[in-house]
Amino acid sequence: MAYLSTTDFFEDQNFFDRWRRNLKGDLDLSWMHTKTEKLAATPENPRRGLTLRDLDKNGYGFSEMPEFVRDNRSFAPRGAELPDGLPDVQAAVSQKGEVWAYNTEGYYEEAMTRQWNATLDVPWAEMAKAELPDEIARAYAQLLTFLTEVEMIATDVPAEWMGKLNNNFMEVKNFMATQVMDEARHAEVFRKRALTTGCGLMKASPYNEMSLKQIRDADSFAEMSLALHLVGEGVVLTLFRFSEYIAPTDADKKMFRLIMQDEARHVGYGVQHLKWVMRHFPEKREVIHKHLDETENMVFGGGYALEVTEPFIILAGKGLKKENIEQGAKITALFQMKQIEEYFERLDKCGLSERRKRSKLHNALEFTRAALQEAGVLA
Ligand SMILES: [Fe+2]
Ligand SMILES: [Fe+2]
């Protein structure tokens, strides 16, 4: 198989000879006698079509995949024969527990059936008709600028990691490909909406971007996924629900609902991945707490940056007058409490209930609660 070690196929005599024999009808046909499993996959439910789960069979499947898949170091699809001479693509991640989540294949199928179009599915014409008061338009444009920054990092990070995963993890890689598409669409939507407000884009946020950079700089896939899918996108999902609530028009609410259906899927993967890790590697609990310490710091820095909290206060209070601001600040504080509560609830589902006590976000929660009690909003 020496011919595969050269990069100059035009100068390779073996390669040429083989081709010449082919032209004369002298075929090799060794590929016809591979020892791979022969099976005919069929849709379990014909109405649903042929799903990835229908292909979960024997050596082709994901259920019986071993924890380490380093025997495949190439681009070969899982289940193919691996002859000598395949290139070593040096996948950085070849351990299943680093990437696997319950229902990975289901999240991919859902992503494929629920794709939408930012150009056509958002009621742009309806939005264009709505005249927003100046301070509302500016606050909204600032929020949209902040959200565009978030979506751009959310596009870059899974794209960067996809090619580092062993090719046996095709369900995870395909899911990440859909996430890259989803996040690119979100960045597109927020940019488009900012440019329809009449204010254009507003100010980039140093705290937000410093926090987001930490996700990009994660040392491992598992660490990145914890920071991006579970923590980052989790708090962003609550933030989108709040944005829907305070959005200035019904058309904007629809825009946020479309985005949330994608975002919920990304968070779903993050939760199901951490659940998988806690079930199969309970000894990682302390390491996960350490990562959460770092990630919560990031969330606090980005999520409480003034480039997002002040627009929220103005949008929630519906203006810049003193009474608007007071009202908006209370509503925003209630949202921030809900955001942290929902974060802890996600960790409860993964079996990390003790996080409530250990987390510094717990202090932020209590701080906000005390402020609201003092203002007479909470009993
Ligand atoms: Fe997104
Ligand atoms: Fe996302």
Coordinates of C-alpha atoms and ligand atoms in Angstrom, one line a residue:
M1 CA 0.0 0.0 0.0
A2 CA 3.0 2.3 -0.4
Y3 CA 1.2 4.2 -3.1
L4 CA -1.0 5.8 -0.5
S5 CA 1.9 7.4 1.3
T6 CA 2.8 9.6 -1.7
T7 CA 0.9 12.8 -2.5
D8 CA 2.0 12.9 -6.1
F9 CA -0.5 10.4 -7.7
F10 CA 0.6 11.5 -11.2
E11 CA 4.1 10.1 -10.6
D12 CA 2.9 6.9 -8.9
Q13 CA 3.5 4.0 -11.2
N14 CA 1.4 1.5 -9.2
F15 CA -1.5 3.9 -9.3
F16 CA -1.1 4.3 -13.0
D17 CA -0.7 0.6 -13.7
R18 CA -3.9 -0.1 -11.8
W19 CA -5.8 2.5 -13.8
R20 CA -4.4 1.1 -17.1
R21 CA -5.5 -2.4 -16.2
N22 CA -9.0 -1.0 -15.3
L23 CA -9.3 0.5 -18.8
K24 CA -8.6 -2.9 -20.3
G25 CA -11.4 -4.4 -18.2
D26 CA -9.1 -6.1 -15.7
L27 CA -10.8 -5.2 -12.4
D28 CA -9.5 -5.6 -8.9
L29 CA -12.9 -6.1 -7.2
S30 CA -11.3 -6.7 -3.7
W31 CA -13.7 -4.1 -2.3
M32 CA -16.6 -6.4 -3.3
H33 CA -15.5 -8.9 -0.6
T34 CA -15.3 -6.7 2.4
K35 CA -16.0 -8.5 5.7
T36 CA -18.5 -5.7 6.8
E37 CA -21.9 -6.6 8.2
K38 CA -24.6 -6.9 5.5
L39 CA -28.0 -5.6 6.6
A40 CA -31.0 -3.9 5.1
A41 CA -32.2 -1.0 7.3
T42 CA -35.9 -0.2 7.1
P43 CA -38.0 2.6 8.7
E44 CA -39.6 1.4 11.9
N45 CA -42.3 3.9 11.3
P46 CA -42.8 4.6 7.6
R47 CA -44.6 7.9 8.3
R48 CA -41.5 9.2 10.1
G49 CA -39.1 8.1 7.3
L50 CA -35.8 6.4 7.7
T51 CA -34.2 7.9 10.9
L52 CA -30.7 7.6 12.3
R53 CA -32.2 5.4 15.0
D54 CA -33.3 3.0 12.4
L55 CA -29.7 2.6 11.5
D56 CA -28.7 1.9 15.1
K57 CA -27.8 -1.7 14.3
N58 CA -24.8 -3.8 15.4
G59 CA -21.5 -2.3 14.3
Y60 CA -23.2 0.5 12.4
G61 CA -25.1 1.6 15.4
F62 CA -24.2 4.1 18.2
S63 CA -25.7 2.1 21.1
E64 CA -23.0 -0.5 21.0
M65 CA -20.1 1.9 20.2
P66 CA -17.2 1.3 22.6
E67 CA -16.1 4.1 25.0
F68 CA -12.9 4.6 22.9
V69 CA -13.0 4.6 19.1
R70 CA -9.4 5.3 18.3
D71 CA -9.3 2.2 16.0
N72 CA -10.8 4.6 13.4
R73 CA -8.4 7.4 12.9
S74 CA -9.5 8.3 9.4
F75 CA -12.5 9.7 7.6
A76 CA -14.0 6.2 7.3
P77 CA -17.7 6.0 8.2
R78 CA -18.5 3.9 11.3
G79 CA -19.0 0.3 10.1
A80 CA -16.7 0.4 7.0
E81 CA -13.7 -1.8 6.6
L82 CA -10.5 -0.1 7.6
P83 CA -7.7 -1.2 5.2
D84 CA -4.0 -0.3 5.8
G85 CA -3.0 3.0 4.3
L86 CA -5.8 5.1 5.5
P87 CA -4.6 8.6 6.6
D88 CA -4.4 9.5 10.3
V89 CA -6.5 12.6 10.7
Q90 CA -5.6 12.8 14.3
A91 CA -9.0 13.4 15.8
A92 CA -8.6 15.3 19.1
V93 CA -11.7 13.6 20.7
S94 CA -12.1 9.9 20.5
Q95 CA -13.9 9.1 23.8
K96 CA -17.6 8.7 23.7
G97 CA -18.3 10.1 27.1
E98 CA -16.7 13.4 26.1
V99 CA -19.4 14.1 23.5
W100 CA -22.3 11.7 23.9
A101 CA -25.8 12.7 25.0
Y102 CA -29.0 10.8 25.4
N103 CA -31.1 11.4 22.3
T104 CA -28.3 13.0 20.2
E105 CA -29.8 11.4 17.0
G106 CA -33.2 12.7 18.0
Y107 CA -32.0 16.3 18.4
Y108 CA -30.4 16.0 14.9
E109 CA -33.6 14.7 13.3
E110 CA -35.6 17.4 15.0
A111 CA -33.2 20.1 13.8
M112 CA -33.5 18.9 10.2
T113 CA -37.3 18.9 10.2
R114 CA -37.7 22.3 12.0
Q115 CA -35.3 24.5 9.9
W116 CA -36.8 27.9 9.1
N117 CA -35.9 30.8 6.9
A118 CA -34.8 34.1 8.4
T119 CA -35.6 36.0 5.2
L120 CA -39.2 34.7 4.8
D121 CA -40.5 33.4 8.1
V122 CA -40.1 36.5 10.1
P123 CA -42.8 39.1 9.5
W124 CA -40.4 41.9 8.4
A125 CA -43.1 43.9 6.7
E126 CA -45.2 44.0 9.8
M127 CA -42.2 45.1 11.9
A128 CA -41.4 47.9 9.4
K129 CA -44.9 49.3 9.9
A130 CA -44.5 49.6 13.7
E131 CA -43.1 53.0 14.7
L132 CA -41.2 52.7 17.9
P133 CA -40.6 55.6 20.3
D134 CA -37.0 56.8 20.0
E135 CA -35.8 55.5 23.4
I136 CA -37.5 52.1 22.8
A137 CA -36.0 51.8 19.4
R138 CA -32.5 52.6 20.7
A139 CA -32.8 50.2 23.6
Y140 CA -34.0 47.5 21.4
A141 CA -31.2 48.1 18.8
Q142 CA -28.7 47.8 21.7
L143 CA -30.2 44.5 22.9
L144 CA -30.1 43.2 19.3
T145 CA -26.4 44.2 19.0
F146 CA -25.6 42.3 22.2
L147 CA -27.6 39.3 21.0
T148 CA -25.7 39.3 17.6
E149 CA -22.4 39.1 19.5
V150 CA -23.7 36.1 21.4
E151 CA -24.9 34.3 18.3
M152 CA -21.7 34.9 16.4
I153 CA -19.7 33.1 19.1
A154 CA -22.3 30.4 19.3
T155 CA -21.8 29.8 15.5
D156 CA -18.0 29.8 15.7
V157 CA -17.5 27.4 18.6
P158 CA -19.3 24.3 17.4
A159 CA -17.9 24.9 13.9
E160 CA -14.4 24.9 15.4
W161 CA -15.0 21.6 17.3
M162 CA -16.8 19.6 14.6
G163 CA -13.6 18.6 12.7
K164 CA -11.8 17.7 15.9
L165 CA -14.2 14.9 16.7
N166 CA -13.6 11.3 15.7
N167 CA -15.6 10.4 12.6
N168 CA -17.4 7.6 14.5
F169 CA -19.3 10.3 16.3
M170 CA -21.4 11.1 13.2
E171 CA -24.6 11.8 15.1
V172 CA -22.9 14.4 17.3
K173 CA -21.1 16.0 14.4
N174 CA -24.3 16.2 12.4
F175 CA -26.1 17.7 15.3
M176 CA -23.4 20.3 15.6
A177 CA -23.6 21.1 11.9
T178 CA -27.3 21.9 12.5
Q179 CA -26.4 24.0 15.5
V180 CA -23.9 26.0 13.4
M181 CA -26.7 26.7 10.8
D182 CA -29.2 27.6 13.6
E183 CA -26.8 30.1 15.2
A184 CA -25.8 31.6 11.9
R185 CA -29.5 32.2 11.3
H186 CA -29.9 33.8 14.7
A187 CA -27.0 36.2 14.0
E188 CA -28.7 37.0 10.7
V189 CA -32.1 37.6 12.3
F190 CA -30.8 39.9 15.0
R191 CA -28.6 41.9 12.6
K192 CA -31.6 42.3 10.2
R193 CA -33.9 43.4 13.0
A194 CA -31.3 45.9 14.3
L195 CA -31.0 47.4 10.9
T196 CA -34.8 47.7 10.6
T197 CA -35.2 49.8 13.8
G198 CA -33.8 52.9 12.2
C199 CA -31.0 53.0 14.8
G200 CA -28.7 50.5 13.2
L201 CA -26.3 48.5 15.3
M202 CA -25.3 50.1 18.7
K203 CA -22.4 49.4 21.0
A204 CA -20.3 46.2 21.3
S205 CA -19.9 45.0 24.9
P206 CA -16.4 44.4 26.3
Y207 CA -17.7 42.4 29.3
N208 CA -20.0 40.3 27.1
E209 CA -17.2 39.6 24.6
M210 CA -14.6 38.8 27.3
S211 CA -17.0 36.2 28.7
L212 CA -17.8 34.8 25.3
K213 CA -14.1 34.4 24.5
Q214 CA -13.8 32.0 27.5
I215 CA -16.2 29.6 25.7
R216 CA -14.1 29.8 22.6
D217 CA -10.9 29.1 24.6
A218 CA -12.2 26.0 26.4
D219 CA -9.5 23.2 26.7
S220 CA -11.7 20.2 25.9
F221 CA -15.0 19.4 24.1
A222 CA -16.7 18.5 27.4
E223 CA -15.7 21.8 29.0
M224 CA -16.8 23.7 25.9
S225 CA -20.2 21.9 25.9
L226 CA -20.8 22.5 29.6
A227 CA -20.0 26.3 29.1
L228 CA -21.9 26.6 25.7
H229 CA -24.8 24.2 25.6
L230 CA -25.7 23.9 29.2
V231 CA -24.8 27.1 31.0
G232 CA -24.4 29.8 28.3
E233 CA -27.3 28.7 26.1
G234 CA -29.4 27.8 29.1
V235 CA -29.3 31.4 30.5
V236 CA -29.8 32.7 26.9
L237 CA -32.9 30.6 26.6
T238 CA -34.5 32.3 29.6
L239 CA -33.2 35.6 28.3
F240 CA -35.0 35.0 25.0
R241 CA -38.2 34.2 26.8
F242 CA -37.9 37.5 28.6
S243 CA -37.1 39.3 25.3
E244 CA -40.2 37.8 23.8
Y245 CA -42.2 39.1 26.8
I246 CA -40.8 42.7 26.5
A247 CA -40.5 42.7 22.7
P248 CA -42.1 45.9 21.2
T249 CA -44.4 44.2 18.6
D250 CA -46.2 40.8 18.0
A251 CA -44.0 40.3 15.0
D252 CA -40.9 40.6 17.3
K253 CA -42.5 38.1 19.7
K254 CA -42.8 35.6 16.8
M255 CA -39.2 36.2 15.9
F256 CA -38.1 35.2 19.4
R257 CA -40.4 32.2 19.5
L258 CA -38.7 30.9 16.3
I259 CA -35.3 31.4 17.8
M260 CA -36.3 29.7 21.1
Q261 CA -37.3 26.5 19.4
D262 CA -33.7 26.1 18.1
E263 CA -32.2 27.3 21.3
A264 CA -34.2 24.8 23.4
R265 CA -32.7 22.0 21.3
H266 CA -29.1 23.1 21.9
V267 CA -29.8 23.3 25.7
G268 CA -31.5 19.9 25.5
Y269 CA -28.3 18.4 24.1
G270 CA -26.3 20.1 26.9
V271 CA -28.5 18.7 29.6
Q272 CA -28.6 15.2 28.1
H273 CA -24.8 15.3 27.7
L274 CA -24.2 16.2 31.4
K275 CA -26.8 13.6 32.4
W276 CA -24.8 11.0 30.4
V277 CA -21.6 12.1 32.0
M278 CA -23.1 12.0 35.6
R279 CA -24.5 8.5 34.9
H280 CA -21.4 7.0 33.4
F281 CA -18.6 8.9 35.1
P282 CA -19.8 9.9 38.6
E283 CA -16.2 10.5 39.6
K284 CA -16.1 13.6 37.4
R285 CA -18.5 15.5 39.8
E286 CA -15.7 17.6 41.4
V287 CA -14.1 18.5 38.0
I288 CA -17.6 19.6 36.8
H289 CA -18.0 21.8 39.8
K290 CA -14.7 23.5 39.0
H291 CA -15.7 24.1 35.4
L292 CA -19.1 25.4 36.6
D293 CA -17.2 27.9 38.9
E294 CA -15.4 29.3 35.9
T295 CA -18.4 29.2 33.6
E296 CA -20.8 30.9 36.1
N297 CA -18.2 33.7 36.4
M298 CA -18.4 34.1 32.7
V299 CA -22.2 34.1 32.7
F300 CA -22.3 36.8 35.4
G301 CA -19.8 39.0 33.5
G302 CA -21.7 38.7 30.2
G303 CA -25.3 38.5 31.4
Y304 CA -25.1 41.4 33.8
A305 CA -23.2 43.7 31.4
L306 CA -24.8 47.1 31.2
E307 CA -25.2 46.8 27.4
V308 CA -27.9 44.2 28.1
T309 CA -29.3 45.1 31.5
E310 CA -30.0 48.7 30.7
P311 CA -31.9 48.0 27.4
F312 CA -33.9 45.4 29.4
I313 CA -34.8 47.9 32.0
I314 CA -36.0 50.5 29.4
L315 CA -37.9 47.9 27.3
A316 CA -39.5 46.3 30.4
G317 CA -40.5 49.7 31.9
K318 CA -41.5 51.0 28.4
G319 CA -39.6 54.3 28.6
L320 CA -36.9 56.5 30.1
K321 CA -39.0 58.4 32.7
K322 CA -38.2 57.8 36.4
E323 CA -41.4 55.7 36.9
N324 CA -40.6 53.7 33.8
I325 CA -37.1 53.0 34.9
E326 CA -38.2 52.0 38.5
Q327 CA -40.8 49.6 37.1
G328 CA -38.3 48.3 34.4
A329 CA -35.6 47.6 37.0
K330 CA -38.0 45.6 39.1
I331 CA -39.2 43.5 36.2
T332 CA -35.6 42.9 35.0
A333 CA -34.5 41.9 38.5
L334 CA -37.4 39.3 38.6
F335 CA -36.2 38.0 35.2
Q336 CA -32.6 37.7 36.5
M337 CA -33.8 35.7 39.5
K338 CA -35.8 33.4 37.2
Q339 CA -32.8 33.0 34.9
I340 CA -30.7 31.7 37.8
E341 CA -33.5 29.5 39.2
E342 CA -34.0 27.9 35.8
Y343 CA -30.3 27.3 35.6
F344 CA -30.3 25.5 38.9
E345 CA -33.4 23.5 37.8
R346 CA -31.4 22.3 34.8
L347 CA -28.6 21.1 37.0
D348 CA -31.1 19.4 39.3
K349 CA -32.2 17.3 36.3
C350 CA -28.6 16.3 35.7
G351 CA -28.2 15.2 39.3
L352 CA -26.2 18.2 40.6
S353 CA -28.7 19.7 43.1
E354 CA -25.9 20.6 45.5
R355 CA -24.8 23.3 43.0
R356 CA -27.4 25.7 44.5
K357 CA -25.4 25.9 47.7
R358 CA -21.9 25.9 46.1
S359 CA -22.5 28.4 43.4
K360 CA -21.6 32.1 43.5
L361 CA -24.7 32.7 41.4
H362 CA -26.7 31.7 44.5
N363 CA -25.2 34.9 46.1
A364 CA -26.4 37.0 43.1
L365 CA -29.8 35.5 43.5
E366 CA -30.0 36.3 47.2
F367 CA -28.6 39.8 46.5
T368 CA -31.4 40.5 44.0
R369 CA -34.1 38.9 46.2
A370 CA -33.0 41.2 49.1
A371 CA -33.1 44.3 46.8
L372 CA -36.6 43.4 45.7
Q373 CA -37.8 42.7 49.2
E374 CA -36.5 46.2 50.2
A375 CA -38.4 47.7 47.3
G376 CA -41.5 45.9 48.5
V377 CA -41.8 43.8 45.3
L378 CA -41.2 40.5 47.1
A379 CA -42.5 39.5 50.5
Ligands
FE1 FE -28.6 31.0 19.1
FE2 FE -27.9 28.0 20.6

